[in-house]
Amino acid sequence: MVTRNSYAAGHFELRIDGHEPTAFVRSVEGGWSRAHITDDVIGSNRLRIKQITSVEIDPITVEVGLTGSRDMLRWIQRSWNGSEHQGRNGQITYADFDMRAMFEHQFTNALLVETTFPALDGASREGGYITCKLQPESVATNALSTPGARIQGVASALQKMWTPAAFRINIDGIPDMRFVNRLDPFTVTLQTKKFHTGRHRLPEIVPLQIKFPNLTGTISLKYADSLIRWHKEYIRSIEGAGIKDTAAQKHGSIEFLSSDRSQTLFQINLTEVGLTHLCVEPAKANAEQIKRLKFELYVQKMSVEGSGLMGFA
């Protein structure tokens, strides 16, 4: 009698283009076929006829350790620059309790359609992970009849080098932005279009354009004089129109620092940054928290710049 060990929910491995895994993958889901159906009435028959019309693949959502994911960061870097939108292939391998492969989920021509960075908070005690959404054009699954090779348990030392509490915001002409205590999560998206043809059941995924989000965060009111001045010069109300966008826009960066704040692991460069909103957070009687100012910035373009510590050239 053949017996099979149960799969372990926490034992899996992600490989992209055959590369050895370099980061801790916290979670993975999706990447399965989904059918769309029609619901038609035939004559006077009260029963409705249902049938499949088209099939699409759900995106694959991967939560991966930030500072160990060198290959993923390079993919993000090239995708944001518009230099690499071609699909990439990969495989998710699920293992049993002995870490031996039991089920393979392969995907092809996947585009990086979403990248979400976590909230950066000086008081955070969480680990640092990014969430990436991959949109494949096709998938294939294979349940192994006998246990395969052992999957690798990756635990990179780089993963311990960064936490969401170690960061620095830089904006030209506003040096006090280094005192920003929190930056909310933000997501960069690649807009795509699906083309269905009669020859193929699955659609072709075509990349269109990158969309960069607004950035929101908070800073102590004590260090907000420059922001308030920028707001007054740029977004006037009763005084009339402010200075023009091209003159008011600035450049900056988000630096991801080592846990001791002594080195920059990598940074996200911000191009043509503008201020859209500024307000004091709600006041409550007898509250003892530090009074903070909330800001919202728009960004024309973001780009990833890696350092030697992260394995970038």
PDB file of N, CA, C and O in Angstrom, residues 199-268:
ATOM      1  N   ARG A 199      -7.931  31.883 -31.240  1.00  0.00           N
ATOM      2  CA  ARG A 199      -7.009  30.759 -31.310  1.00  0.00           C
ATOM      3  C   ARG A 199      -6.626  30.245 -29.931  1.00  0.00           C
ATOM      4  O   ARG A 199      -6.468  29.053 -29.725  1.00  0.00           O
ATOM      5  N   HIS A 200      -6.458  31.173 -28.947  1.00  0.00           N
ATOM      6  CA  HIS A 200      -5.993  30.786 -27.626  1.00  0.00           C
ATOM      7  C   HIS A 200      -7.088  31.015 -26.599  1.00  0.00           C
ATOM      8  O   HIS A 200      -7.787  32.033 -26.624  1.00  0.00           O
ATOM      9  N   ARG A 201      -7.202  30.079 -25.683  1.00  0.00           N
ATOM     10  CA  ARG A 201      -8.219  30.225 -24.642  1.00  0.00           C
ATOM     11  C   ARG A 201      -7.792  31.248 -23.592  1.00  0.00           C
ATOM     12  O   ARG A 201      -8.607  32.009 -23.080  1.00  0.00           O
ATOM     13  N   LEU A 202      -6.497  31.268 -23.254  1.00  0.00           N
ATOM     14  CA  LEU A 202      -5.991  32.214 -22.282  1.00  0.00           C
ATOM     15  C   LEU A 202      -5.589  33.513 -22.964  1.00  0.00           C
ATOM     16  O   LEU A 202      -5.062  33.506 -24.079  1.00  0.00           O
ATOM     17  N   PRO A 203      -5.815  34.662 -22.325  1.00  0.00           N
ATOM     18  CA  PRO A 203      -5.488  35.941 -22.959  1.00  0.00           C
ATOM     19  C   PRO A 203      -3.999  36.243 -22.927  1.00  0.00           C
ATOM     20  O   PRO A 203      -3.253  35.737 -22.074  1.00  0.00           O
ATOM     21  N   GLU A 204      -3.558  37.075 -23.833  1.00  0.00           N
ATOM     22  CA  GLU A 204      -2.207  37.611 -23.811  1.00  0.00           C
ATOM     23  C   GLU A 204      -2.197  38.838 -22.907  1.00  0.00           C
ATOM     24  O   GLU A 204      -3.084  39.694 -22.993  1.00  0.00           O
ATOM     25  N   ILE A 205      -1.208  38.943 -22.016  1.00  0.00           N
ATOM     26  CA  ILE A 205      -1.105  40.065 -21.090  1.00  0.00           C
ATOM     27  C   ILE A 205      -0.110  41.076 -21.641  1.00  0.00           C
ATOM     28  O   ILE A 205       1.071  40.755 -21.819  1.00  0.00           O
ATOM     29  N   VAL A 206      -0.570  42.290 -21.920  1.00  0.00           N
ATOM     30  CA  VAL A 206       0.284  43.319 -22.519  1.00  0.00           C
ATOM     31  C   VAL A 206       0.500  44.447 -21.521  1.00  0.00           C
ATOM     32  O   VAL A 206      -0.465  45.009 -20.988  1.00  0.00           O
ATOM     33  N   PRO A 207       1.747  44.804 -21.203  1.00  0.00           N
ATOM     34  CA  PRO A 207       2.009  45.915 -20.271  1.00  0.00           C
ATOM     35  C   PRO A 207       1.713  47.258 -20.926  1.00  0.00           C
ATOM     36  O   PRO A 207       1.993  47.461 -22.115  1.00  0.00           O
ATOM     37  N   LEU A 208       1.160  48.185 -20.147  1.00  0.00           N
ATOM     38  CA  LEU A 208       0.839  49.509 -20.665  1.00  0.00           C
ATOM     39  C   LEU A 208       1.719  50.579 -20.015  1.00  0.00           C
ATOM     40  O   LEU A 208       2.656  51.057 -20.618  1.00  0.00           O
ATOM     41  N   GLN A 209       1.417  50.957 -18.781  1.00  0.00           N
ATOM     42  CA  GLN A 209       2.199  52.015 -18.141  1.00  0.00           C
ATOM     43  C   GLN A 209       2.282  51.796 -16.642  1.00  0.00           C
ATOM     44  O   GLN A 209       1.455  51.124 -16.047  1.00  0.00           O
ATOM     45  N   ILE A 210       3.332  52.391 -16.048  1.00  0.00           N
ATOM     46  CA  ILE A 210       3.555  52.319 -14.607  1.00  0.00           C
ATOM     47  C   ILE A 210       2.822  53.479 -13.942  1.00  0.00           C
ATOM     48  O   ILE A 210       2.873  54.619 -14.407  1.00  0.00           O
ATOM     49  N   LYS A 211       2.153  53.182 -12.825  1.00  0.00           N
ATOM     50  CA  LYS A 211       1.453  54.206 -12.056  1.00  0.00           C
ATOM     51  C   LYS A 211       2.079  54.302 -10.672  1.00  0.00           C
ATOM     52  O   LYS A 211       2.091  53.331  -9.919  1.00  0.00           O
ATOM     53  N   PHE A 212       2.595  55.504 -10.341  1.00  0.00           N
ATOM     54  CA  PHE A 212       3.229  55.726  -9.053  1.00  0.00           C
ATOM     55  C   PHE A 212       2.237  56.414  -8.110  1.00  0.00           C
ATOM     56  O   PHE A 212       1.575  57.376  -8.489  1.00  0.00           O
ATOM     57  N   PRO A 213       2.144  55.937  -6.868  1.00  0.00           N
ATOM     58  CA  PRO A 213       1.135  56.452  -5.941  1.00  0.00           C
ATOM     59  C   PRO A 213       1.573  57.724  -5.226  1.00  0.00           C
ATOM     60  O   PRO A 213       2.749  58.102  -5.263  1.00  0.00           O
ATOM     61  N   ASN A 214       0.618  58.358  -4.567  1.00  0.00           N
ATOM     62  CA  ASN A 214       0.952  59.433  -3.645  1.00  0.00           C
ATOM     63  C   ASN A 214       1.535  58.837  -2.368  1.00  0.00           C
ATOM     64  O   ASN A 214       1.247  57.685  -2.024  1.00  0.00           O
ATOM     65  N   LEU A 215       2.343  59.622  -1.682  1.00  0.00           N
ATOM     66  CA  LEU A 215       2.956  59.197  -0.423  1.00  0.00           C
ATOM     67  C   LEU A 215       2.367  60.018   0.717  1.00  0.00           C
ATOM     68  O   LEU A 215       2.325  61.250   0.631  1.00  0.00           O
ATOM     69  N   THR A 216       1.911  59.350   1.760  1.00  0.00           N
ATOM     70  CA  THR A 216       1.381  60.042   2.924  1.00  0.00           C
ATOM     71  C   THR A 216       2.174  59.640   4.157  1.00  0.00           C
ATOM     72  O   THR A 216       2.617  58.499   4.286  1.00  0.00           O
ATOM     73  N   GLY A 217       2.348  60.606   5.067  1.00  0.00           N
ATOM     74  CA  GLY A 217       3.102  60.332   6.281  1.00  0.00           C
ATOM     75  C   GLY A 217       2.864  61.406   7.312  1.00  0.00           C
ATOM     76  O   GLY A 217       2.051  62.324   7.125  1.00  0.00           O
ATOM     77  N   THR A 218       3.589  61.314   8.420  1.00  0.00           N
ATOM     78  CA  THR A 218       3.452  62.285   9.504  1.00  0.00           C
ATOM     79  C   THR A 218       4.818  62.729   9.990  1.00  0.00           C
ATOM     80  O   THR A 218       5.810  62.002   9.899  1.00  0.00           O
ATOM     81  N   ILE A 219       4.838  63.946  10.533  1.00  0.00           N
ATOM     82  CA  ILE A 219       6.052  64.529  11.088  1.00  0.00           C
ATOM     83  C   ILE A 219       5.661  65.385  12.287  1.00  0.00           C
ATOM     84  O   ILE A 219       4.563  65.955  12.319  1.00  0.00           O
ATOM     85  N   SER A 220       6.529  65.460  13.271  1.00  0.00           N
ATOM     86  CA  SER A 220       6.252  66.291  14.432  1.00  0.00           C
ATOM     87  C   SER A 220       6.059  67.746  14.008  1.00  0.00           C
ATOM     88  O   SER A 220       6.792  68.269  13.152  1.00  0.00           O
ATOM     89  N   LEU A 221       5.051  68.407  14.608  1.00  0.00           N
ATOM     90  CA  LEU A 221       4.778  69.803  14.268  1.00  0.00           C
ATOM     91  C   LEU A 221       5.984  70.696  14.574  1.00  0.00           C
ATOM     92  O   LEU A 221       6.169  71.746  13.956  1.00  0.00           O
ATOM     93  N   LYS A 222       6.827  70.238  15.477  1.00  0.00           N
ATOM     94  CA  LYS A 222       8.026  70.994  15.842  1.00  0.00           C
ATOM     95  C   LYS A 222       8.972  71.150  14.666  1.00  0.00           C
ATOM     96  O   LYS A 222       9.693  72.157  14.564  1.00  0.00           O
ATOM     97  N   TYR A 223       8.993  70.143  13.743  1.00  0.00           N
ATOM     98  CA  TYR A 223       9.929  70.156  12.616  1.00  0.00           C
ATOM     99  C   TYR A 223       9.224  70.419  11.287  1.00  0.00           C
ATOM    100  O   TYR A 223       9.752  70.075  10.229  1.00  0.00           O
ATOM    101  N   ALA A 224       8.041  71.034  11.316  1.00  0.00           N
ATOM    102  CA  ALA A 224       7.230  71.161  10.099  1.00  0.00           C
ATOM    103  C   ALA A 224       7.265  72.554   9.477  1.00  0.00           C
ATOM    104  O   ALA A 224       6.504  72.820   8.544  1.00  0.00           O
ATOM    105  N   ASP A 225       8.130  73.452   9.943  1.00  0.00           N
ATOM    106  CA  ASP A 225       8.126  74.821   9.427  1.00  0.00           C
ATOM    107  C   ASP A 225       8.350  74.864   7.914  1.00  0.00           C
ATOM    108  O   ASP A 225       7.675  75.605   7.192  1.00  0.00           O
ATOM    109  N   SER A 226       9.317  74.086   7.422  1.00  0.00           N
ATOM    110  CA  SER A 226       9.613  74.101   5.981  1.00  0.00           C
ATOM    111  C   SER A 226       8.459  73.540   5.168  1.00  0.00           C
ATOM    112  O   SER A 226       8.151  74.044   4.076  1.00  0.00           O
ATOM    113  N   LEU A 227       7.815  72.502   5.677  1.00  0.00           N
ATOM    114  CA  LEU A 227       6.652  71.947   4.981  1.00  0.00           C
ATOM    115  C   LEU A 227       5.515  72.957   4.926  1.00  0.00           C
ATOM    116  O   LEU A 227       4.848  73.116   3.891  1.00  0.00           O
ATOM    117  N   ILE A 228       5.282  73.632   6.029  1.00  0.00           N
ATOM    118  CA  ILE A 228       4.214  74.634   6.067  1.00  0.00           C
ATOM    119  C   ILE A 228       4.517  75.772   5.105  1.00  0.00           C
ATOM    120  O   ILE A 228       3.631  76.272   4.401  1.00  0.00           O
ATOM    121  N   ARG A 229       5.793  76.172   5.013  1.00  0.00           N
ATOM    122  CA  ARG A 229       6.177  77.231   4.080  1.00  0.00           C
ATOM    123  C   ARG A 229       5.976  76.769   2.636  1.00  0.00           C
ATOM    124  O   ARG A 229       5.483  77.533   1.787  1.00  0.00           O
ATOM    125  N   TRP A 230       6.342  75.520   2.353  1.00  0.00           N
ATOM    126  CA  TRP A 230       6.135  74.960   1.003  1.00  0.00           C
ATOM    127  C   TRP A 230       4.645  74.943   0.663  1.00  0.00           C
ATOM    128  O   TRP A 230       4.237  75.318  -0.434  1.00  0.00           O
ATOM    129  N   HIS A 231       3.841  74.545   1.625  1.00  0.00           N
ATOM    130  CA  HIS A 231       2.391  74.511   1.420  1.00  0.00           C
ATOM    131  C   HIS A 231       1.846  75.907   1.132  1.00  0.00           C
ATOM    132  O   HIS A 231       1.010  76.106   0.231  1.00  0.00           O
ATOM    133  N   LYS A 232       2.312  76.896   1.880  1.00  0.00           N
ATOM    134  CA  LYS A 232       1.815  78.260   1.701  1.00  0.00           C
ATOM    135  C   LYS A 232       2.216  78.839   0.355  1.00  0.00           C
ATOM    136  O   LYS A 232       1.439  79.548  -0.299  1.00  0.00           O
ATOM    137  N   GLU A 233       3.443  78.519  -0.109  1.00  0.00           N
ATOM    138  CA  GLU A 233       3.914  79.047  -1.389  1.00  0.00           C
ATOM    139  C   GLU A 233       3.308  78.318  -2.575  1.00  0.00           C
ATOM    140  O   GLU A 233       3.079  78.919  -3.634  1.00  0.00           O
ATOM    141  N   TYR A 234       3.040  77.012  -2.393  1.00  0.00           N
ATOM    142  CA  TYR A 234       2.613  76.170  -3.516  1.00  0.00           C
ATOM    143  C   TYR A 234       1.093  76.086  -3.621  1.00  0.00           C
ATOM    144  O   TYR A 234       0.511  76.228  -4.695  1.00  0.00           O
ATOM    145  N   ILE A 235       0.417  75.862  -2.493  1.00  0.00           N
ATOM    146  CA  ILE A 235      -1.045  75.691  -2.497  1.00  0.00           C
ATOM    147  C   ILE A 235      -1.663  76.875  -1.766  1.00  0.00           C
ATOM    148  O   ILE A 235      -1.977  76.797  -0.575  1.00  0.00           O
ATOM    149  N   ARG A 236      -1.817  77.960  -2.441  1.00  0.00           N
ATOM    150  CA  ARG A 236      -2.414  79.142  -1.838  1.00  0.00           C
ATOM    151  C   ARG A 236      -3.938  79.040  -1.910  1.00  0.00           C
ATOM    152  O   ARG A 236      -4.500  78.325  -2.718  1.00  0.00           O
ATOM    153  N   SER A 237      -4.600  79.804  -1.057  1.00  0.00           N
ATOM    154  CA  SER A 237      -6.064  79.820  -1.089  1.00  0.00           C
ATOM    155  C   SER A 237      -6.553  81.244  -1.301  1.00  0.00           C
ATOM    156  O   SER A 237      -6.748  81.691  -2.422  1.00  0.00           O
ATOM    157  N   ILE A 238      -6.681  81.996  -0.225  1.00  0.00           N
ATOM    158  CA  ILE A 238      -7.211  83.351  -0.339  1.00  0.00           C
ATOM    159  C   ILE A 238      -6.232  84.294  -1.028  1.00  0.00           C
ATOM    160  O   ILE A 238      -6.626  85.285  -1.643  1.00  0.00           O
ATOM    161  N   GLU A 239      -4.936  83.976  -0.950  1.00  0.00           N
ATOM    162  CA  GLU A 239      -3.947  84.871  -1.562  1.00  0.00           C
ATOM    163  C   GLU A 239      -3.882  84.738  -3.075  1.00  0.00           C
ATOM    164  O   GLU A 239      -3.242  85.516  -3.749  1.00  0.00           O
ATOM    165  N   GLY A 240      -4.520  83.736  -3.644  1.00  0.00           N
ATOM    166  CA  GLY A 240      -4.477  83.510  -5.080  1.00  0.00           C
ATOM    167  C   GLY A 240      -3.575  82.346  -5.435  1.00  0.00           C
ATOM    168  O   GLY A 240      -3.135  81.599  -4.560  1.00  0.00           O
ATOM    169  N   ALA A 241      -3.283  82.197  -6.724  1.00  0.00           N
ATOM    170  CA  ALA A 241      -2.500  81.052  -7.199  1.00  0.00           C
ATOM    171  C   ALA A 241      -1.081  81.090  -6.650  1.00  0.00           C
ATOM    172  O   ALA A 241      -0.485  82.157  -6.454  1.00  0.00           O
ATOM    173  N   GLY A 242      -0.536  79.906  -6.384  1.00  0.00           N
ATOM    174  CA  GLY A 242       0.829  79.801  -5.885  1.00  0.00           C
ATOM    175  C   GLY A 242       1.830  79.714  -7.018  1.00  0.00           C
ATOM    176  O   GLY A 242       1.507  79.976  -8.183  1.00  0.00           O
ATOM    177  N   ILE A 243       3.053  79.332  -6.684  1.00  0.00           N
ATOM    178  CA  ILE A 243       4.079  79.209  -7.702  1.00  0.00           C
ATOM    179  C   ILE A 243       3.775  78.025  -8.613  1.00  0.00           C
ATOM    180  O   ILE A 243       3.039  77.111  -8.249  1.00  0.00           O
ATOM    181  N   LYS A 244       4.320  78.037  -9.799  1.00  0.00           N
ATOM    182  CA  LYS A 244       4.009  77.013 -10.789  1.00  0.00           C
ATOM    183  C   LYS A 244       4.567  75.648 -10.382  1.00  0.00           C
ATOM    184  O   LYS A 244       5.536  75.561  -9.629  1.00  0.00           O
ATOM    185  N   ASP A 245       3.940  74.589 -10.928  1.00  0.00           N
ATOM    186  CA  ASP A 245       4.337  73.228 -10.581  1.00  0.00           C
ATOM    187  C   ASP A 245       5.823  72.984 -10.821  1.00  0.00           C
ATOM    188  O   ASP A 245       6.514  72.411  -9.980  1.00  0.00           O
ATOM    189  N   THR A 246       6.306  73.386 -11.969  1.00  0.00           N
ATOM    190  CA  THR A 246       7.697  73.083 -12.316  1.00  0.00           C
ATOM    191  C   THR A 246       8.674  73.724 -11.353  1.00  0.00           C
ATOM    192  O   THR A 246       9.749  73.189 -11.093  1.00  0.00           O
ATOM    193  N   ALA A 247       8.320  74.889 -10.805  1.00  0.00           N
ATOM    194  CA  ALA A 247       9.201  75.566  -9.857  1.00  0.00           C
ATOM    195  C   ALA A 247       9.048  75.003  -8.453  1.00  0.00           C
ATOM    196  O   ALA A 247      10.000  75.006  -7.667  1.00  0.00           O
ATOM    197  N   ALA A 248       7.858  74.532  -8.119  1.00  0.00           N
ATOM    198  CA  ALA A 248       7.586  74.054  -6.762  1.00  0.00           C
ATOM    199  C   ALA A 248       7.978  72.593  -6.564  1.00  0.00           C
ATOM    200  O   ALA A 248       8.223  72.166  -5.440  1.00  0.00           O
ATOM    201  N   GLN A 249       8.023  71.829  -7.647  1.00  0.00           N
ATOM    202  CA  GLN A 249       8.349  70.404  -7.524  1.00  0.00           C
ATOM    203  C   GLN A 249       9.800  70.209  -7.097  1.00  0.00           C
ATOM    204  O   GLN A 249      10.680  70.986  -7.462  1.00  0.00           O
ATOM    205  N   LYS A 250      10.009  69.157  -6.335  1.00  0.00           N
ATOM    206  CA  LYS A 250      11.328  68.876  -5.795  1.00  0.00           C
ATOM    207  C   LYS A 250      11.711  67.425  -6.082  1.00  0.00           C
ATOM    208  O   LYS A 250      10.896  66.656  -6.594  1.00  0.00           O
ATOM    209  N   HIS A 251      12.934  67.072  -5.743  1.00  0.00           N
ATOM    210  CA  HIS A 251      13.399  65.694  -5.854  1.00  0.00           C
ATOM    211  C   HIS A 251      13.746  65.181  -4.454  1.00  0.00           C
ATOM    212  O   HIS A 251      13.978  65.962  -3.534  1.00  0.00           O
ATOM    213  N   GLY A 252      13.754  63.879  -4.311  1.00  0.00           N
ATOM    214  CA  GLY A 252      14.048  63.324  -2.998  1.00  0.00           C
ATOM    215  C   GLY A 252      14.309  61.838  -3.062  1.00  0.00           C
ATOM    216  O   GLY A 252      14.532  61.264  -4.131  1.00  0.00           O
ATOM    217  N   SER A 253      14.253  61.200  -1.903  1.00  0.00           N
ATOM    218  CA  SER A 253      14.495  59.765  -1.843  1.00  0.00           C
ATOM    219  C   SER A 253      13.961  59.203  -0.525  1.00  0.00           C
ATOM    220  O   SER A 253      13.763  59.935   0.455  1.00  0.00           O
ATOM    221  N   ILE A 254      13.730  57.897  -0.542  1.00  0.00           N
ATOM    222  CA  ILE A 254      13.416  57.139   0.669  1.00  0.00           C
ATOM    223  C   ILE A 254      14.572  56.181   0.874  1.00  0.00           C
ATOM    224  O   ILE A 254      14.810  55.300   0.043  1.00  0.00           O
ATOM    225  N   GLU A 255      15.307  56.349   1.952  1.00  0.00           N
ATOM    226  CA  GLU A 255      16.451  55.492   2.234  1.00  0.00           C
ATOM    227  C   GLU A 255      16.048  54.382   3.204  1.00  0.00           C
ATOM    228  O   GLU A 255      15.426  54.645   4.238  1.00  0.00           O
ATOM    229  N   PHE A 256      16.406  53.162   2.866  1.00  0.00           N
ATOM    230  CA  PHE A 256      16.189  52.009   3.730  1.00  0.00           C
ATOM    231  C   PHE A 256      17.529  51.719   4.410  1.00  0.00           C
ATOM    232  O   PHE A 256      18.490  51.308   3.748  1.00  0.00           O
ATOM    233  N   LEU A 257      17.594  51.947   5.705  1.00  0.00           N
ATOM    234  CA  LEU A 257      18.849  51.920   6.441  1.00  0.00           C
ATOM    235  C   LEU A 257      19.064  50.590   7.145  1.00  0.00           C
ATOM    236  O   LEU A 257      18.113  49.855   7.433  1.00  0.00           O
ATOM    237  N   SER A 258      20.319  50.293   7.438  1.00  0.00           N
ATOM    238  CA  SER A 258      20.636  49.120   8.259  1.00  0.00           C
ATOM    239  C   SER A 258      20.060  49.337   9.654  1.00  0.00           C
ATOM    240  O   SER A 258      19.743  50.456  10.049  1.00  0.00           O
ATOM    241  N   SER A 259      19.919  48.267  10.410  1.00  0.00           N
ATOM    242  CA  SER A 259      19.261  48.352  11.710  1.00  0.00           C
ATOM    243  C   SER A 259      19.960  49.313  12.671  1.00  0.00           C
ATOM    244  O   SER A 259      19.316  49.876  13.561  1.00  0.00           O
ATOM    245  N   ASP A 260      21.279  49.535  12.485  1.00  0.00           N
ATOM    246  CA  ASP A 260      21.989  50.490  13.341  1.00  0.00           C
ATOM    247  C   ASP A 260      22.012  51.896  12.744  1.00  0.00           C
ATOM    248  O   ASP A 260      22.669  52.800  13.276  1.00  0.00           O
ATOM    249  N   ARG A 261      21.313  52.099  11.617  1.00  0.00           N
ATOM    250  CA  ARG A 261      21.165  53.405  10.940  1.00  0.00           C
ATOM    251  C   ARG A 261      22.475  53.952  10.394  1.00  0.00           C
ATOM    252  O   ARG A 261      22.581  55.124  10.064  1.00  0.00           O
ATOM    253  N   SER A 262      23.489  53.129  10.256  1.00  0.00           N
ATOM    254  CA  SER A 262      24.798  53.620   9.827  1.00  0.00           C
ATOM    255  C   SER A 262      25.012  53.513   8.318  1.00  0.00           C
ATOM    256  O   SER A 262      25.897  54.184   7.774  1.00  0.00           O
ATOM    257  N   GLN A 263      24.228  52.685   7.614  1.00  0.00           N
ATOM    258  CA  GLN A 263      24.440  52.460   6.186  1.00  0.00           C
ATOM    259  C   GLN A 263      23.096  52.445   5.454  1.00  0.00           C
ATOM    260  O   GLN A 263      22.073  52.066   6.020  1.00  0.00           O
ATOM    261  N   THR A 264      23.150  52.838   4.189  1.00  0.00           N
ATOM    262  CA  THR A 264      21.967  52.766   3.327  1.00  0.00           C
ATOM    263  C   THR A 264      22.011  51.457   2.543  1.00  0.00           C
ATOM    264  O   THR A 264      22.931  51.238   1.753  1.00  0.00           O
ATOM    265  N   LEU A 265      21.038  50.591   2.777  1.00  0.00           N
ATOM    266  CA  LEU A 265      20.986  49.312   2.075  1.00  0.00           C
ATOM    267  C   LEU A 265      20.572  49.522   0.623  1.00  0.00           C
ATOM    268  O   LEU A 265      21.186  48.996  -0.295  1.00  0.00           O
ATOM    269  N   PHE A 266      19.517  50.287   0.413  1.00  0.00           N
ATOM    270  CA  PHE A 266      19.095  50.708  -0.922  1.00  0.00           C
ATOM    271  C   PHE A 266      18.134  51.866  -0.740  1.00  0.00           C
ATOM    272  O   PHE A 266      17.738  52.200   0.386  1.00  0.00           O
ATOM    273  N   GLN A 267      17.790  52.529  -1.821  1.00  0.00           N
ATOM    274  CA  GLN A 267      16.882  53.661  -1.708  1.00  0.00           C
ATOM    275  C   GLN A 267      15.966  53.738  -2.912  1.00  0.00           C
ATOM    276  O   GLN A 267      16.255  53.200  -3.986  1.00  0.00           O
ATOM    277  N   ILE A 268      14.834  54.400  -2.718  1.00  0.00           N
ATOM    278  CA  ILE A 268      13.891  54.685  -3.792  1.00  0.00           C
ATOM    279  C   ILE A 268      14.006  56.172  -4.104  1.00  0.00           C
ATOM    280  O   ILE A 268      13.713  57.018  -3.248  1.00  0.00           O
TER     281      ILE A 268
END
